[in-house]
């Protein structure tokens, strides 16, 4: 018996496809966005301590108090916003669960959610499962900036939510203070909610400030702000994230969360609580750590026929491969993996309608130097 699918547009994600292809062909995997270097030692030690002390059973549904309090203190420290650890902070099983829960909590059948293309591939399936419609507004195809007039024009009486992402995946583009001012003006007086995906919040470069929604009270009052410990602490496999939202939104969010995962990996929560409190320099220095990787990798790409685009934030490097091939991006990335031994991610899966003739691929530089060096050695032969 074959059921009628609820997600007809969804197949295996491009990240799984390319990672499997990289494995089969022994390619250097710069596709899927995971670090290949160790988790901070303090975090490992704290995790082991928590497990040894028997903290292995269900955590509270909203997250252990120590972690929620640490998140609240960090939010005040980083963004100047005082949040209630009990009523406004919820720990989740990764950012993807947080995004899913937020959409399912407040978006109803027949409503609309505006997404900015290219966007991460988990956004639209959550919208589809809510019975709503994703309204795609394209970013600028060159610098991935937002055309706010197009966003304003896309809002209708059915619009329930707008989803933003800064630093942006896949491009690394970032929203600035003027963007936030225009966004506030667009939403002022409306009932449109905001979901701000800020998982790369600490991976920012060149002295630029991350303009979190949490810095802007008018926006924060209508927003779910999503963060990821996996990105900040090099442990994507632990799948722990969190959401900061006002009490009324958090209450609705938790109704979905408690029947989705209910709670999240308990020993890791204790470890993150200790890490945030005892070693804040880790997230404070994360931008400098990754900027060194970005700059070295961009310098190496100068020896290849790939043209690197600017990277204001995040740990992905977009490259223009038009000097190498006229193949569409999915075909090019498959060819690059099989024939040249380097796995990349095409941009077209991030779009509803990819720009005609776009020849861009995404490379992840969250890797140790030998990994990046091996990739460059192969890319120099293009």
Coordinates of C-alpha atoms in Angstrom, one line a residue:
X1 CA 0.0 0.0 0.0
X2 CA 1.5 3.3 -1.1
X3 CA 0.3 6.4 0.9
X4 CA -0.3 9.7 -0.7
X5 CA 2.8 11.7 0.2
X6 CA 2.4 14.9 2.4
X7 CA 5.8 16.2 1.0
X8 CA 5.7 15.5 -2.8
X9 CA 8.6 17.9 -3.4
X10 CA 10.9 16.3 -0.8
X11 CA 13.5 13.6 -1.6
X12 CA 16.8 12.8 0.0
X13 CA 18.6 16.1 1.0
X14 CA 21.4 17.3 -1.2
X15 CA 23.7 17.2 1.8
X16 CA 23.1 13.4 2.2
X17 CA 23.4 12.8 -1.5
X18 CA 26.7 14.7 -1.9
X19 CA 28.2 13.2 1.3
X20 CA 27.4 9.7 0.1
X21 CA 28.9 10.5 -3.3
X22 CA 32.0 11.8 -1.6
X23 CA 32.3 8.6 0.4
X24 CA 31.9 6.4 -2.6
X25 CA 34.5 8.2 -4.6
X26 CA 36.9 9.1 -1.8
X27 CA 36.5 12.7 -2.4
X28 CA 37.5 15.5 0.0
X29 CA 34.1 16.5 1.5
X30 CA 33.7 20.3 1.5
X31 CA 30.0 19.8 0.9
X32 CA 28.1 19.1 4.1
X33 CA 28.6 21.8 6.7
X34 CA 30.3 20.0 9.6
X35 CA 33.7 20.7 11.2
X36 CA 36.3 17.9 11.1
X37 CA 38.3 19.2 14.1
X38 CA 37.8 18.4 17.8
X39 CA 35.1 19.6 20.2
X40 CA 36.6 21.9 22.9
X41 CA 38.2 19.8 25.6
X42 CA 36.3 21.5 28.4
X43 CA 33.0 20.5 26.7
X44 CA 34.1 16.9 26.4
X45 CA 35.2 16.8 30.0
X46 CA 31.9 18.4 31.2
X47 CA 29.9 15.9 29.2
X48 CA 31.8 12.9 30.7
X49 CA 31.4 14.4 34.2
X50 CA 27.6 14.8 33.7
X51 CA 27.3 11.2 32.5
X52 CA 29.5 9.9 35.3
X53 CA 27.4 11.8 37.9
X54 CA 24.3 10.0 36.6
X55 CA 22.7 12.9 34.7
X56 CA 21.4 10.6 32.0
X57 CA 17.6 10.6 32.4
X58 CA 15.0 12.9 30.9
X59 CA 15.8 16.6 31.1
X60 CA 12.9 19.0 31.9
X61 CA 10.9 19.7 28.7
X62 CA 12.1 23.3 28.4
X63 CA 15.7 22.4 29.2
X64 CA 17.7 22.1 32.4
X65 CA 17.5 25.3 34.5
X66 CA 21.3 25.8 34.6
X67 CA 21.5 25.9 30.8
X68 CA 18.5 28.2 30.3
X69 CA 19.9 30.6 32.9
X70 CA 23.3 30.5 31.1
X71 CA 21.6 31.2 27.8
X72 CA 19.7 34.1 29.3
X73 CA 22.9 35.6 30.8
X74 CA 24.7 35.1 27.4
X75 CA 21.8 36.8 25.6
X76 CA 22.1 39.8 27.9
X77 CA 25.9 39.9 27.5
X78 CA 25.9 39.6 23.7
X79 CA 22.8 41.5 22.7
X80 CA 21.8 43.6 25.7
X81 CA 18.4 41.9 26.0
X82 CA 17.2 40.6 29.4
X83 CA 15.1 37.5 28.9
X84 CA 13.3 35.3 31.4
X85 CA 15.1 31.9 31.5
X86 CA 11.9 30.2 32.6
X87 CA 9.4 31.8 30.2
X88 CA 11.4 32.7 27.2
X89 CA 14.2 30.1 26.6
X90 CA 13.6 26.6 25.3
X91 CA 16.3 24.0 24.6
X92 CA 15.7 21.9 21.5
X93 CA 17.1 19.0 19.6
X94 CA 19.0 21.2 17.2
X95 CA 18.0 24.2 15.2
X96 CA 16.0 22.2 12.7
X97 CA 13.7 21.0 15.4
X98 CA 13.3 24.6 16.6
X99 CA 12.4 25.8 13.2
X100 CA 9.9 23.0 12.7
X101 CA 8.3 23.6 16.1
X102 CA 8.0 27.3 15.6
X103 CA 6.2 27.0 12.3
X104 CA 3.9 24.2 13.5
X105 CA 3.1 26.2 16.6
X106 CA 1.7 29.3 15.0
X107 CA 1.1 28.8 11.3
X108 CA -2.3 27.5 10.2
X109 CA -3.6 25.8 7.0
X110 CA -4.1 28.4 4.3
X111 CA -1.7 30.9 5.7
X112 CA 1.5 32.1 4.1
X113 CA 5.1 32.2 5.2
X114 CA 7.6 34.4 3.4
X115 CA 11.0 32.9 2.8
X116 CA 14.1 34.5 1.2
X117 CA 15.7 32.5 -1.6
X118 CA 18.1 30.9 -1.4
X119 CA 17.1 29.4 1.9
X120 CA 17.9 26.4 4.0
X121 CA 16.1 23.3 2.8
X122 CA 14.2 22.5 6.1
X123 CA 12.1 25.7 5.9
X124 CA 9.6 24.8 3.3
X125 CA 8.8 21.2 4.4
X126 CA 7.8 22.6 7.8
X127 CA 5.5 25.1 6.1
X128 CA 4.0 22.4 3.9
X129 CA 3.3 20.2 6.9
X130 CA 1.5 23.1 8.6
X131 CA -0.8 23.2 5.5
X132 CA 0.5 26.7 4.7
X133 CA 2.1 28.1 1.6
X134 CA 5.7 29.2 1.3
X135 CA 6.0 32.5 -0.6
X136 CA 9.5 32.8 -2.1
X137 CA 11.1 36.2 -2.4
X138 CA 14.5 36.1 -4.1
X139 CA 17.6 37.7 -2.7
X140 CA 19.9 39.6 -5.0
X141 CA 21.7 37.0 -7.2
X142 CA 25.0 38.8 -6.9
X143 CA 25.4 39.9 -3.2
X144 CA 22.4 38.1 -1.7
X145 CA 21.0 41.3 -0.2
X146 CA 17.3 41.7 0.6
X147 CA 15.1 43.7 -1.7
X148 CA 12.8 44.9 1.1
X149 CA 10.3 46.4 -1.3
X150 CA 9.7 42.9 -2.7
X151 CA 9.2 41.7 0.8
X152 CA 6.7 44.4 1.5
X153 CA 4.9 43.6 -1.7
X154 CA 4.7 39.9 -0.8
X155 CA 2.8 40.5 2.5
X156 CA -0.9 39.8 2.2
X157 CA -3.7 39.4 4.8
X158 CA -2.8 35.7 4.8
X159 CA 0.9 36.3 5.7
X160 CA 1.6 34.7 9.1
X161 CA 5.4 34.6 9.3
X162 CA 8.5 35.9 7.7
X163 CA 11.7 33.8 8.0
X164 CA 15.2 35.5 7.9
X165 CA 18.7 34.0 8.3
X166 CA 21.8 36.0 9.2
X167 CA 24.6 35.1 8.7
X168 CA 23.0 33.5 5.7
X169 CA 23.4 29.9 4.5
X170 CA 24.5 29.4 1.8
X171 CA 26.0 32.8 0.9
X172 CA 27.4 34.2 4.2
X173 CA 25.6 37.5 3.6
X174 CA 24.6 39.4 6.7
X175 CA 21.8 41.8 7.6
X176 CA 23.0 45.3 8.7
X177 CA 21.4 47.9 11.0
X178 CA 19.6 49.5 8.1
X179 CA 18.1 46.2 7.1
X180 CA 16.7 45.8 10.7
X181 CA 15.3 49.3 10.6
X182 CA 13.5 48.6 7.4
X183 CA 12.3 45.2 8.6
X184 CA 10.8 46.8 11.7
X185 CA 9.1 49.4 9.6
X186 CA 7.6 46.7 7.3
X187 CA 6.2 44.7 10.2
X188 CA 5.1 47.5 12.4
X189 CA 1.4 47.4 13.0
X190 CA 1.0 44.0 11.4
X191 CA 0.3 40.5 12.9
X192 CA 3.2 39.0 11.0
X193 CA 5.5 36.9 13.2
X194 CA 9.2 36.6 12.6
X195 CA 11.5 33.6 12.7
X196 CA 15.2 34.5 12.8
X197 CA 17.6 31.7 12.1
X198 CA 20.9 32.9 13.7
X199 CA 22.8 29.6 14.0
X200 CA 26.0 31.2 12.7
X201 CA 25.7 34.2 15.0
X202 CA 29.2 34.0 16.4
X203 CA 31.0 33.2 13.0
X204 CA 31.3 36.8 11.8
X205 CA 34.2 38.6 10.2
X206 CA 36.1 41.8 9.7
X207 CA 34.9 43.5 12.8
X208 CA 31.2 43.6 11.8
X209 CA 28.6 43.2 14.5
X210 CA 26.0 40.5 14.3
X211 CA 22.6 42.3 14.1
X212 CA 20.6 39.8 16.1
X213 CA 16.8 40.4 16.2
X214 CA 17.3 40.3 20.0
X215 CA 19.0 43.7 19.8
X216 CA 15.8 45.2 18.5
X217 CA 12.9 45.2 21.1
X218 CA 10.3 45.9 18.4
X219 CA 11.3 42.9 16.4
X220 CA 12.1 40.6 19.4
X221 CA 8.6 41.0 20.7
X222 CA 7.2 39.1 17.6
X223 CA 10.1 36.7 17.0
X224 CA 11.4 33.2 17.5
X225 CA 15.2 33.5 17.5
X226 CA 16.9 30.2 16.8
X227 CA 20.5 29.3 17.8
X228 CA 22.7 26.2 17.5
X229 CA 25.3 24.9 19.9
X230 CA 26.4 22.5 17.2
X231 CA 27.7 25.4 15.0
X232 CA 29.3 27.3 17.9
X233 CA 31.0 24.4 19.6
X234 CA 32.0 22.2 16.6
X235 CA 29.6 19.4 17.7
X236 CA 26.9 19.2 15.0
X237 CA 26.2 15.5 15.9
X238 CA 25.0 16.4 19.4
X239 CA 22.0 18.1 17.9
X240 CA 21.3 20.7 20.6
X241 CA 20.0 24.2 19.9
X242 CA 17.6 26.6 21.5
X243 CA 14.9 29.3 20.9
X244 CA 14.4 32.6 22.6
X245 CA 10.9 34.0 22.2
X246 CA 8.5 36.1 24.2
X247 CA 6.4 34.3 26.8
X248 CA 3.2 34.0 24.7
X249 CA 5.2 32.7 21.7
X250 CA 7.3 30.4 23.9
X251 CA 4.1 28.9 25.4
X252 CA 2.8 27.9 22.0
X253 CA 6.2 26.7 20.8
X254 CA 6.5 24.4 23.8
X255 CA 3.1 22.8 23.1
X256 CA 4.7 21.4 19.9
X257 CA 8.1 20.7 21.3
X258 CA 6.8 18.6 24.2
X259 CA 5.1 16.2 21.7
X260 CA 7.8 16.3 19.2
X261 CA 11.0 15.5 21.1
X262 CA 9.8 16.4 24.6
X263 CA 13.4 17.0 25.7
X264 CA 17.0 17.0 24.5
X265 CA 20.2 15.1 25.3
X266 CA 20.5 15.7 29.0
X267 CA 24.3 15.3 29.7
X268 CA 25.1 17.7 26.9
X269 CA 22.8 20.3 28.4
X270 CA 24.9 20.2 31.6
X271 CA 28.1 20.4 29.6
X272 CA 26.9 23.4 27.6
X273 CA 25.8 25.2 30.8
X274 CA 29.3 24.8 32.2
X275 CA 31.0 25.8 28.9
X276 CA 29.0 29.0 28.5
X277 CA 29.7 30.1 32.1
X278 CA 33.3 29.0 32.4
X279 CA 34.7 29.6 28.9
X280 CA 32.9 32.6 27.3
X281 CA 36.0 33.4 25.3
X282 CA 35.2 30.4 23.0
X283 CA 32.2 32.1 21.4
X284 CA 33.8 35.5 21.7
X285 CA 36.8 34.4 19.7
X286 CA 35.0 32.1 17.3
X287 CA 34.9 34.8 14.5
X288 CA 38.6 35.3 14.6
X289 CA 39.2 31.5 14.6
X290 CA 37.1 31.1 11.5
X291 CA 38.3 34.3 9.8
X292 CA 41.8 32.9 9.7
X293 CA 40.4 29.8 8.0
X294 CA 38.4 31.9 5.6
X295 CA 41.4 34.1 4.6
X296 CA 43.8 31.2 4.2
X297 CA 41.3 29.2 2.1
X298 CA 40.4 32.3 -0.1
X299 CA 44.1 32.8 -0.7
X300 CA 44.5 29.2 -1.8
X301 CA 41.5 29.5 -4.1
X302 CA 43.4 32.2 -5.9
X303 CA 45.6 29.5 -7.4
X304 CA 42.5 27.8 -9.0
X305 CA 40.1 28.8 -11.7
X306 CA 37.3 29.2 -9.2
X307 CA 36.3 32.7 -8.3
X308 CA 35.5 33.2 -4.6
X309 CA 32.6 35.5 -3.6
X310 CA 32.8 37.7 -0.4
X311 CA 32.1 35.9 2.9
X312 CA 30.9 38.3 5.6
X313 CA 29.9 35.5 8.0
X314 CA 29.3 31.7 8.4
X315 CA 31.7 29.0 7.4
X316 CA 30.8 28.5 3.7
X317 CA 32.6 29.9 0.6
X318 CA 30.6 30.4 -2.5
X319 CA 32.7 30.0 -5.7
X320 CA 31.8 31.0 -9.3
X321 CA 32.9 28.1 -11.5
X322 CA 31.9 29.6 -14.8
X323 CA 35.5 29.7 -15.9
X324 CA 35.7 26.0 -15.5
X325 CA 32.3 24.7 -16.8
X326 CA 29.0 25.5 -18.3
X327 CA 27.2 22.6 -16.6
X328 CA 24.3 23.4 -14.3
X329 CA 25.3 23.5 -10.7
X330 CA 24.0 20.0 -9.6
X331 CA 25.7 18.4 -12.6
X332 CA 28.9 20.3 -12.0
X333 CA 29.1 19.3 -8.3
X334 CA 28.5 15.7 -9.2
X335 CA 31.3 15.9 -11.9
X336 CA 33.6 17.7 -9.4
X337 CA 33.1 15.0 -6.8
X338 CA 33.4 12.0 -9.1
X339 CA 36.1 13.2 -11.6
X340 CA 38.1 15.7 -9.5
X341 CA 37.7 14.3 -6.0
X342 CA 36.2 17.4 -4.2
X343 CA 32.6 17.4 -3.0
X344 CA 30.7 20.7 -3.1
X345 CA 27.0 21.7 -2.7
X346 CA 25.0 23.2 -5.6
X347 CA 22.9 26.3 -4.9
X348 CA 19.8 25.3 -6.9
X349 CA 18.3 23.1 -4.1
X350 CA 18.1 26.2 -1.9
X351 CA 15.8 27.9 -4.4
X352 CA 12.2 27.5 -5.6
X353 CA 13.4 29.0 -9.0
X354 CA 17.2 29.3 -9.4
X355 CA 18.5 32.3 -11.3
X356 CA 19.0 31.5 -14.9
X357 CA 22.7 30.8 -15.7
X358 CA 23.9 30.9 -12.1
X359 CA 27.1 29.0 -11.8
X360 CA 27.8 28.9 -8.1
X361 CA 28.8 26.1 -5.7
X362 CA 29.2 26.1 -1.9
X363 CA 32.4 24.9 -0.2
X364 CA 32.7 24.4 3.6
X365 CA 36.0 25.7 5.1
X366 CA 35.2 24.5 8.7
X367 CA 38.0 21.9 8.2
X368 CA 41.5 21.3 9.4
X369 CA 44.3 22.6 7.2
X370 CA 45.3 19.2 5.8
X371 CA 41.7 18.7 4.6
X372 CA 41.6 22.1 2.9
X373 CA 45.1 21.7 1.4
X374 CA 44.1 18.3 -0.1
X375 CA 41.0 19.9 -1.7
X376 CA 43.0 22.8 -3.1
X377 CA 45.6 20.4 -4.6
X378 CA 42.8 18.8 -6.5
X379 CA 41.0 22.1 -7.4
X380 CA 44.3 23.5 -8.8
X381 CA 44.0 20.9 -11.6
X382 CA 40.7 22.1 -12.9

